[in-house]
Coordinates of C-alpha atoms in Angstrom, one line a residue:
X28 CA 0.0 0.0 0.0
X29 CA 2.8 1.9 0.7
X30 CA 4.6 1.9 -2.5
X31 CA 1.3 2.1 -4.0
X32 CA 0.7 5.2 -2.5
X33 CA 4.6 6.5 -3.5
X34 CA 3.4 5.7 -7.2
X35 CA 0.9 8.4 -7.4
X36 CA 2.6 11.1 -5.9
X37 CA 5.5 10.6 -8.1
X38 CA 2.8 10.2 -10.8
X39 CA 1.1 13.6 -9.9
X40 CA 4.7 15.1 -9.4
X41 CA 5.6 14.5 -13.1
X42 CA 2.3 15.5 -14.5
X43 CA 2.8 18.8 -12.6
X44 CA 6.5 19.3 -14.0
X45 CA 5.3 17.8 -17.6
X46 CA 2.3 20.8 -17.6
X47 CA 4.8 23.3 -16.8
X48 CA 7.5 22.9 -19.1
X49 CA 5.0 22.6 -21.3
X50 CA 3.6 25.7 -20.5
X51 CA 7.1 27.8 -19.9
X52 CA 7.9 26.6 -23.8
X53 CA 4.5 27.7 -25.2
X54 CA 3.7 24.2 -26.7
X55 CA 0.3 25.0 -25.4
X56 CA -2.3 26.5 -26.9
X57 CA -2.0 30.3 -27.1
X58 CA -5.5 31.0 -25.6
X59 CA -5.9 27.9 -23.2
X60 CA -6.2 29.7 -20.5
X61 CA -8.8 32.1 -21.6
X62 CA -9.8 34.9 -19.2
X63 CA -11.6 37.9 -19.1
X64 CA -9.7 41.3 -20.6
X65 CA -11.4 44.5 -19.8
X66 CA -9.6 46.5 -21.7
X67 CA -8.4 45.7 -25.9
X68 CA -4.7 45.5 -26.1
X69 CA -2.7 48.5 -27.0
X70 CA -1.1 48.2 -30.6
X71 CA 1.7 48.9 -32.8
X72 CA 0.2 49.1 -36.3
X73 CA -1.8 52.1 -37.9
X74 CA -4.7 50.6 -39.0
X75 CA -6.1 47.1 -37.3
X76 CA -9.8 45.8 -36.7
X77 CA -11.2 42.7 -35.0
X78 CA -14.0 41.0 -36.5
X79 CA -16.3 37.7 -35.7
X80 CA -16.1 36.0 -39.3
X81 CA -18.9 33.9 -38.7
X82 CA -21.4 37.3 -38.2
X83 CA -18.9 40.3 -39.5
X84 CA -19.5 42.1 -35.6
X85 CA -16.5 44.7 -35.2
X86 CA -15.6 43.6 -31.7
X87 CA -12.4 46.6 -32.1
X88 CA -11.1 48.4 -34.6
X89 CA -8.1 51.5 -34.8
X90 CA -8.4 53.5 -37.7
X91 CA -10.6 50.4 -39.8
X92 CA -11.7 52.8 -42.4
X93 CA -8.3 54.6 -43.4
X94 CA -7.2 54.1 -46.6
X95 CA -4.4 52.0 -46.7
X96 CA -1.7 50.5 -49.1
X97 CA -2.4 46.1 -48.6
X98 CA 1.1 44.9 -49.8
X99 CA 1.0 41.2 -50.5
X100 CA -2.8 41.0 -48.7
X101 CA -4.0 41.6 -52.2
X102 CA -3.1 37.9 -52.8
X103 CA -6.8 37.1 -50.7
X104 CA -8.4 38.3 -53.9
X105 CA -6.3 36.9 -56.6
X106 CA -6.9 33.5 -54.6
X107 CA -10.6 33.8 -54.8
X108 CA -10.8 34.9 -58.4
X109 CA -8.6 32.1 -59.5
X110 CA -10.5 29.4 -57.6
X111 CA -13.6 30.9 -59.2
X112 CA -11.9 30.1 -62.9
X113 CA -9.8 28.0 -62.9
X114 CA -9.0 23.9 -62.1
X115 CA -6.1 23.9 -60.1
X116 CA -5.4 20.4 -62.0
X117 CA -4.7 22.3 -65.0
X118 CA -1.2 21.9 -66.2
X119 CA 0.1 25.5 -68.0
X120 CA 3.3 26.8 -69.3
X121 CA 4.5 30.2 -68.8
X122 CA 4.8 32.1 -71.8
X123 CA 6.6 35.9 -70.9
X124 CA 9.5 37.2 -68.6
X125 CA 7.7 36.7 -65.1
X126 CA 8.0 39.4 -62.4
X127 CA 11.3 39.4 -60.7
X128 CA 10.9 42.1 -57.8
X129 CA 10.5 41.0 -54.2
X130 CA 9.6 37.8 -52.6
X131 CA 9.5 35.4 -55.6
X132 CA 9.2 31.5 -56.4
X133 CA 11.5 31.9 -59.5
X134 CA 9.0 31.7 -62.0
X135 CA 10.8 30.9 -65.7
X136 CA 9.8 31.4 -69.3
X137 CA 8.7 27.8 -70.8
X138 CA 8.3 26.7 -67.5
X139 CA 5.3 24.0 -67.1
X140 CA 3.6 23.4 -64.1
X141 CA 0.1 22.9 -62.4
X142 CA -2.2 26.2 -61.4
X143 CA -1.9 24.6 -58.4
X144 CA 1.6 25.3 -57.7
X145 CA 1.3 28.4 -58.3
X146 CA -1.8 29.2 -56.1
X147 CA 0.2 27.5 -53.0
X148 CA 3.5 29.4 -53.6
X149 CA 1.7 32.8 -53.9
X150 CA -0.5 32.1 -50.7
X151 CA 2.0 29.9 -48.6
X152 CA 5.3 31.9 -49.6
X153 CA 3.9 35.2 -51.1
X154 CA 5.4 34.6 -54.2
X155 CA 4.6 38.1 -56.8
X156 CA 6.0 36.2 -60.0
X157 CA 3.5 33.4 -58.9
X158 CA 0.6 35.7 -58.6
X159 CA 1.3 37.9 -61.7
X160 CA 1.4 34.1 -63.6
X161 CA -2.0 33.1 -61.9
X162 CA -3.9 36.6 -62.7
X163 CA -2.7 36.3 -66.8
X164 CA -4.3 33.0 -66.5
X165 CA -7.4 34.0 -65.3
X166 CA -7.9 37.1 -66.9
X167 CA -6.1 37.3 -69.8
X168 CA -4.6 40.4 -69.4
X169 CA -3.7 42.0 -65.7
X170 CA -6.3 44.6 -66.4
X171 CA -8.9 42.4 -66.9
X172 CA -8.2 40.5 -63.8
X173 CA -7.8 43.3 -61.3
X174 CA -11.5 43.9 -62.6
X175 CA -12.5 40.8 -61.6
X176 CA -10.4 41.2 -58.4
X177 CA -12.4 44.6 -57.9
X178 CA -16.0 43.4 -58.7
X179 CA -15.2 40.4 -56.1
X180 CA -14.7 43.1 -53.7
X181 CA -18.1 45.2 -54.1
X182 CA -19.8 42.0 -54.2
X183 CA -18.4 40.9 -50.4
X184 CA -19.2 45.2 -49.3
X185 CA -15.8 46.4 -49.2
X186 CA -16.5 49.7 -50.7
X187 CA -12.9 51.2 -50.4
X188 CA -10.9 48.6 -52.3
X189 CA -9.7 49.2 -55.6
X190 CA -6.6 46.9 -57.0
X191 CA -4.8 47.7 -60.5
X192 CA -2.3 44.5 -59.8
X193 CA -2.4 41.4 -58.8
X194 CA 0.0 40.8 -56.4
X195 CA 0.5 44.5 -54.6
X196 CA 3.8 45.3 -55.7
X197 CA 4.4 49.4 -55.9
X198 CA 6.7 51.4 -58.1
X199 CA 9.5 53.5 -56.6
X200 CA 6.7 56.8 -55.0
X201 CA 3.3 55.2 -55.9
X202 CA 0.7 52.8 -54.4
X203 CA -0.9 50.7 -56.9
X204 CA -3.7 49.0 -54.4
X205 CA -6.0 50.7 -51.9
X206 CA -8.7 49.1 -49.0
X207 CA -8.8 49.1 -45.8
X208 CA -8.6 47.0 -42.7
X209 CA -12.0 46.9 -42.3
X210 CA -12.7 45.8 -46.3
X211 CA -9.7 43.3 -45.9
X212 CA -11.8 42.0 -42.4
X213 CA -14.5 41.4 -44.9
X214 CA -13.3 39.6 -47.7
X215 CA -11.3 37.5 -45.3
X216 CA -14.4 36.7 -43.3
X217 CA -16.0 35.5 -46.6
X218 CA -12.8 33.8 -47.7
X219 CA -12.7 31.4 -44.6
X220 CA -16.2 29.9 -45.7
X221 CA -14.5 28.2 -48.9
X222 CA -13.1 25.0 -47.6
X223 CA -10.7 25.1 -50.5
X224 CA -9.4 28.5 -49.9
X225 CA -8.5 27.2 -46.1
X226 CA -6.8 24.8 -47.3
X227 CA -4.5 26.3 -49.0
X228 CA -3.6 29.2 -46.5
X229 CA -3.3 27.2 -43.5
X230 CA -0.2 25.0 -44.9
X231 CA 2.5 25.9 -43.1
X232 CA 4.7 24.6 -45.4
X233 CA 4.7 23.7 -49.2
X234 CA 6.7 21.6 -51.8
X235 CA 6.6 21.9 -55.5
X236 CA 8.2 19.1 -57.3
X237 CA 11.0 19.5 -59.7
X238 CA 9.7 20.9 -63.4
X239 CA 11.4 21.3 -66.8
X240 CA 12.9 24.5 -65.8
X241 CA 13.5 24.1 -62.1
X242 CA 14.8 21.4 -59.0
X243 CA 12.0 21.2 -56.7
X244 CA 11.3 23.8 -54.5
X245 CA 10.2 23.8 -50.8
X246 CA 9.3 26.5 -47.9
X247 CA 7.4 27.7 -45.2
X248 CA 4.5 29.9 -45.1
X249 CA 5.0 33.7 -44.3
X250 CA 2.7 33.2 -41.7
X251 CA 4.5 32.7 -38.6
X252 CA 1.6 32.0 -36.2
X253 CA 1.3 28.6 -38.3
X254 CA 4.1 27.0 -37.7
X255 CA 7.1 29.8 -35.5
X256 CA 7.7 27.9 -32.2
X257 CA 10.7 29.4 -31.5
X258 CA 10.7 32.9 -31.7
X259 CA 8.8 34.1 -28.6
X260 CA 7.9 37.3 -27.2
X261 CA 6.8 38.9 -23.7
X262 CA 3.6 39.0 -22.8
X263 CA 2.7 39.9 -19.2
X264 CA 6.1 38.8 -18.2
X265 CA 5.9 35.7 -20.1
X266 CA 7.4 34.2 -22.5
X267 CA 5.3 33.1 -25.8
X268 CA 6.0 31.9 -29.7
X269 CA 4.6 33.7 -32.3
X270 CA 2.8 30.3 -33.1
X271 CA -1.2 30.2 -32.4
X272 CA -2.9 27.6 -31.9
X273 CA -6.1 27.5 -33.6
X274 CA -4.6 29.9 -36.5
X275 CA -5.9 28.8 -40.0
X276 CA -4.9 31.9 -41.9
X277 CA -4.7 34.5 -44.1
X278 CA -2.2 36.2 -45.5
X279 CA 1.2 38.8 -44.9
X280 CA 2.4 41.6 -46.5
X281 CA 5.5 43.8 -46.6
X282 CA 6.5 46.7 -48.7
X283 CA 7.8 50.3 -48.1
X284 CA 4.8 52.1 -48.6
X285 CA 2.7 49.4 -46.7
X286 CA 4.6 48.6 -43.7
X287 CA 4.2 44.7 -42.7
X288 CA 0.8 44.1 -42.5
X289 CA -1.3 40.6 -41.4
X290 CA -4.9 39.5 -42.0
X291 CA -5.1 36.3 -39.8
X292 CA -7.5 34.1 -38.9
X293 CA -8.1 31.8 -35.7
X294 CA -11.0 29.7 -34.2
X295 CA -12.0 28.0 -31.1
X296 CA -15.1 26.5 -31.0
X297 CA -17.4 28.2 -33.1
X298 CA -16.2 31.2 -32.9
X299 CA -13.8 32.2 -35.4
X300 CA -11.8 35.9 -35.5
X301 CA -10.4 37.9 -38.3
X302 CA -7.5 40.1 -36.8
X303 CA -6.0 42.8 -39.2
X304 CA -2.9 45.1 -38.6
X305 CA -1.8 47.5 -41.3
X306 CA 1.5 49.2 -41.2
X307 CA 3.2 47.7 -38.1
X308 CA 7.0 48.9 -37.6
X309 CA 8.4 45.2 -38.3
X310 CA 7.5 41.7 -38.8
X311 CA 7.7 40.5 -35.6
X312 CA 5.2 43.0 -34.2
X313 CA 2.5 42.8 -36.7
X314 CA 2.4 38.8 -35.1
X315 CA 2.2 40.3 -31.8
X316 CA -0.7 43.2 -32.4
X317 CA -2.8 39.9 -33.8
X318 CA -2.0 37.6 -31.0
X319 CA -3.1 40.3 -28.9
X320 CA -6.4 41.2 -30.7
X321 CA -7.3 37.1 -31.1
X322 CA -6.6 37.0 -27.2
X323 CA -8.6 39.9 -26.4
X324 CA -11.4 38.5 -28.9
X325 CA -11.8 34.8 -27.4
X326 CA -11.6 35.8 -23.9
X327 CA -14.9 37.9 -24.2
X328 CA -16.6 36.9 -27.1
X329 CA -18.2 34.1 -28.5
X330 CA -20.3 33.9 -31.4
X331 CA -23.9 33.0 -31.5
X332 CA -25.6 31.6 -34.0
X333 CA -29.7 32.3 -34.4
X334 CA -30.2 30.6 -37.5
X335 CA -28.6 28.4 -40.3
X336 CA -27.5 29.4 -43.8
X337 CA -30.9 27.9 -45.6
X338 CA -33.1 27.4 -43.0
X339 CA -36.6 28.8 -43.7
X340 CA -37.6 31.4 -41.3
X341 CA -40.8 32.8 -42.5
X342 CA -42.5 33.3 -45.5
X343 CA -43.2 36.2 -48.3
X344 CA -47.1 36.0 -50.0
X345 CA -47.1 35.8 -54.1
X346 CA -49.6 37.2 -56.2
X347 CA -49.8 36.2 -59.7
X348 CA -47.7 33.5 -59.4
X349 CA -47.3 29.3 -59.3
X350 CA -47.5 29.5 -55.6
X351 CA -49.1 31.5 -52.7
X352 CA -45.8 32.1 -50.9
X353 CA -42.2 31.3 -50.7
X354 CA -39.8 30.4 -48.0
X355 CA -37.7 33.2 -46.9
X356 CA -34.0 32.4 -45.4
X357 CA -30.6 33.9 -45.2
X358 CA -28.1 33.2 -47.5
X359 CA -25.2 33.0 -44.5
X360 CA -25.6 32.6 -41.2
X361 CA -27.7 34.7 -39.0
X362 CA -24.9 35.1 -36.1
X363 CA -23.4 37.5 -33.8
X364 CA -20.6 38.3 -31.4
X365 CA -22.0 38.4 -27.7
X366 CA -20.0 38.1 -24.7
X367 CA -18.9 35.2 -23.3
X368 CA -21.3 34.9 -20.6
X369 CA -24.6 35.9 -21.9
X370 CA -27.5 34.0 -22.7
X371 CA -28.0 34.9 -26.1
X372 CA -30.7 31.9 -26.9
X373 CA -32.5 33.1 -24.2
X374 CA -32.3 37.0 -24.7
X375 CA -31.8 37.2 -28.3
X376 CA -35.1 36.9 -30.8
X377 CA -34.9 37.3 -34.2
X378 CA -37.7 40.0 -36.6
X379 CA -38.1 39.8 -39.8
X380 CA -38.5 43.1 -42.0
X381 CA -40.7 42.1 -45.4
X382 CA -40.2 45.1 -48.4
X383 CA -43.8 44.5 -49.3
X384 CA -46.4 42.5 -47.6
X385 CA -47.3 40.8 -51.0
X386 CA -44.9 41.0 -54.3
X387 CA -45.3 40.1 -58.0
X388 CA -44.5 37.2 -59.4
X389 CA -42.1 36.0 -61.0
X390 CA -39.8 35.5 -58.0
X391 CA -36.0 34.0 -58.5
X392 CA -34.5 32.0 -55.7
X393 CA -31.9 34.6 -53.9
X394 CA -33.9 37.3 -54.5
X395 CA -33.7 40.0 -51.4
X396 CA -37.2 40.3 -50.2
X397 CA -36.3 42.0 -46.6
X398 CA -34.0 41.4 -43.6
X399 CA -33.7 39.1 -40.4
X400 CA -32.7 41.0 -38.0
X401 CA -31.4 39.7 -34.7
X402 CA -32.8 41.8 -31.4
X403 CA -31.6 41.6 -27.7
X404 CA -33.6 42.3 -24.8
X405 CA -33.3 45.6 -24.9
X406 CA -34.4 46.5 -28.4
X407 CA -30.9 46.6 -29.8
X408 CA -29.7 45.5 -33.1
X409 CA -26.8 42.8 -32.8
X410 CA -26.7 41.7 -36.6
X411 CA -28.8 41.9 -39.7
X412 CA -28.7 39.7 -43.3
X413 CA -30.4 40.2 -46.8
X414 CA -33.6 38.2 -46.4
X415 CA -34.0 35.9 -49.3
X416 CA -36.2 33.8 -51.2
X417 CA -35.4 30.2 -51.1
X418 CA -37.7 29.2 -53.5
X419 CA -38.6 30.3 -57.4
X420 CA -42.1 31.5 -58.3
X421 CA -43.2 31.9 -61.9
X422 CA -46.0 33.9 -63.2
X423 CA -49.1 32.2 -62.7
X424 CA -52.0 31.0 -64.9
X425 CA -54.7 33.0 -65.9
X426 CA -56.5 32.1 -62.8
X427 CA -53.9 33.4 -60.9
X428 CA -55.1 36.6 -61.7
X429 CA -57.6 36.3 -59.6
X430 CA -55.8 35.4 -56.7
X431 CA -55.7 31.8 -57.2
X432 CA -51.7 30.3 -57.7
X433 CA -50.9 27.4 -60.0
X434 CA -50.4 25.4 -56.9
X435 CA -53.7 25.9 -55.7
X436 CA -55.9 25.3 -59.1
X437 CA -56.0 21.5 -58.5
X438 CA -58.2 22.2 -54.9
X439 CA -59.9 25.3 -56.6
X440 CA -61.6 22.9 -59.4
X441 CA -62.8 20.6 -57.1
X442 CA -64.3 23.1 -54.7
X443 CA -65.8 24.7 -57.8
X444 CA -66.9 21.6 -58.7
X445 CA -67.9 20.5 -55.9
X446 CA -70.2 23.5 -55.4
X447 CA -71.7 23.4 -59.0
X448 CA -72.9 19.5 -57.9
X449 CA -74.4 20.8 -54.8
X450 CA -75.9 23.4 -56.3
X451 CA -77.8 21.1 -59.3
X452 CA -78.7 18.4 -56.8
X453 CA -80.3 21.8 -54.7
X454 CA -82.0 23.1 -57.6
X455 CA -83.1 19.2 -59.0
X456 CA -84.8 18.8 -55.4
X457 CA -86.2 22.3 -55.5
X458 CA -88.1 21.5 -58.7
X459 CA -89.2 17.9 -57.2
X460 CA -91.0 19.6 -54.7

């Protein structure tokens, strides 16, 4: 019994030392100890913004609206254009003098390779020759693309972005690309909700096997908080890498006119945050004023979610059409950011704000026919989305002219029907007599 007893407290003894090395070397994850900050964490860069991905709630922001000079964060938007056009199977060969200037793969005329390849070495290493190659492909010319790039950009709100190249690369005293971190928040947000696009920019590390004009090439991402486990930094007298765990994302930049810059991207649980710092001092620092924000972020907010892309939460009245009414939904997730200890299924209620009480057919599935909007206790507005159809409704018949949809004729002939036999057998009887 004894030695039995000698066991477990040499057992309990190791765990204790095992935890705290553990700790001391930052192998655990960066917000595992979780606890309430009252106040957000004083940064280094210009421009940053904190966002809940899931619901687009600005939980903090420092100058989110200032026009600012993205660097190699353009790269979000050539990603999602090219994933919109092209097959990343697709094997093409590289027909000019690729770009040369600043972090590069080493891109050659005549080289052959997949679209793949390229995609990963301009996300994972920030290569500019890569993503000059990939925006030629998709657009034809680099003009072409960047309007692609920029209609992406209205489409996902963000207003104050306007790119003229594809991979953010200035001549010497002039800045090609303009947004914001507040517009970067937002296409970031709605680039995490392609599986494909996560993929991509949460490998840490990336090979490209050898071609007809090139060994193979290897390297790491340019995102530190994937994969840095040795370079630390203090934190309320601690010690800490630059490595996050639960970082899935985005994207770096660097140039003179930019300063480094990060869009990053990190979940726990549901709740997933887009941090953005533009024009920090150094590299090391941008890692740090995100760190910060996502520690700030998930130890006061969580992310509630009301409703479910798809699900059908009311519905919209037809006239003229092939049926009475349609479903009405939201197209993303009806979610926001709360804090961490409120009750938000019991507090939070969600109205719905119809454009017209009835509208004409025809009606397409996506149309916008109002807003959900999600309420607290108090009357306040957490989050609103586009109300859409979920359904299609044609014109009607002629009969729908009079109020009666297709869908309905089948029941209205039988109740007209119905009453033209009761009626003769009430006028047979009434002659009888």
């Amino acid at each position: 019994m004894k030695r039995t007893g000698l066991i477990k407290k040499l057992t309990r003894t190791i765990i204790i030392l095992a935890v705290t090395a553990l700790t001391l070397t930052g192998a655990v994850p960066s917000f595992a100890a979780a606890e309430r900050q009252d106040e957000p964490p004083k940064l280094d860069a210009s421009s940053a913004i904190l966002m809940d991905a899931e619901s687009e709630t600005v939980i903090y922001e420092k100058n989110a609206h200032e026009k600012r000079d993205p660097a190699s964060i353009t790269k979000i938007l050539n990603c999602l254009v090219v994933l919109d056009t092209l097959d990343l199977d697709e094997k093409v060969t590289i027909d000019y003098e690729p770009e040369k200037e600043g972090s590069v793969m080493h891109l050659q005329k005549g080289e052959t390779l997949y679209v793949r390849d390229l995609v990963y070495a301009m996300m994972v290493w920030s290569a500019n020759d890569a993503a000059e190659a990939l925006g030629r492909l998709a657009g034809g010319t680099t003009e072409n693309f960047c309007s692609m790039m920029n209609s992406k950009a209205e489409e996902y709100g963000a207003w104050d972005t306007h790119y003229t190249n594809p991979n953010g690369l200035n001549p010497p005293g002039r800045v090609n690309n303009v947004t914001t971190a507040y517009d970067i928040a937002l296409i970031s947000a709605r680039a995490m909700d392609n599986p494909e696009f996560v993929e991509i920019v949460s490998t840490p590390k990336y090979t490209i096997p050898a071609t007809n004009k090139s060994e193979k090439r290897k390297g790491k991402s340019s995102n530190r908080c994937l994969w840095d486990t040795k370079t630390k930094f203090e934190d309320n007298g601690a010690k800490r890498p630059l490595k996050y765990e639960g970082c899935k994302g985005v994207k770096t930049g660097y140039s003179s006119t930019a300063g480094d810059c990060f869009a990053g991207y990190a979940k726990k649980g549901r709740t997933g945050l887009v941090a953005v710092v533009l024009n920090a001092s150094h590299e090391e620092p941008k890692f740090k004023d995100t760190i910060r924000l996502w520690d700030f972020g998930f130890a006061n907010y969580k992310t509630y979610r009301a409703a479910k892309a798809g699900e059908v939460l009311g519905k919209q009245k037809v006239k003229g059409g092939t049926l009475r009414e349609v479903d009405l939904g939201t197209e993303r997730n009806l979610s926001a950011a709360v804090p961490r200890d409120y009750e938000a299924a019991e507090n939070v209620e969600i109205s719905l704000e119809l454009d017209e009480k009835k509208v004409q057919a025809p009606v397409k599935k996506g149309d916008v026919l109002g807003s959900a909007v999600l309420i607290d206790e108090k009357g306040k507005e957490l989050a609103r989305r586009d109300l859409i159809a979920l359904e299609s409704a044609g014109e009607g018949g002629p009969l729908s002219r009079i109020g009666v949809a297709d869908e309905d004729v089948p029941v209205f002939i039988i109740v007209v029907l119905t009453l033209a036999a009761l009626g003769t057998v009430l006028l047979v009887l009434r002659k009888r007599k």
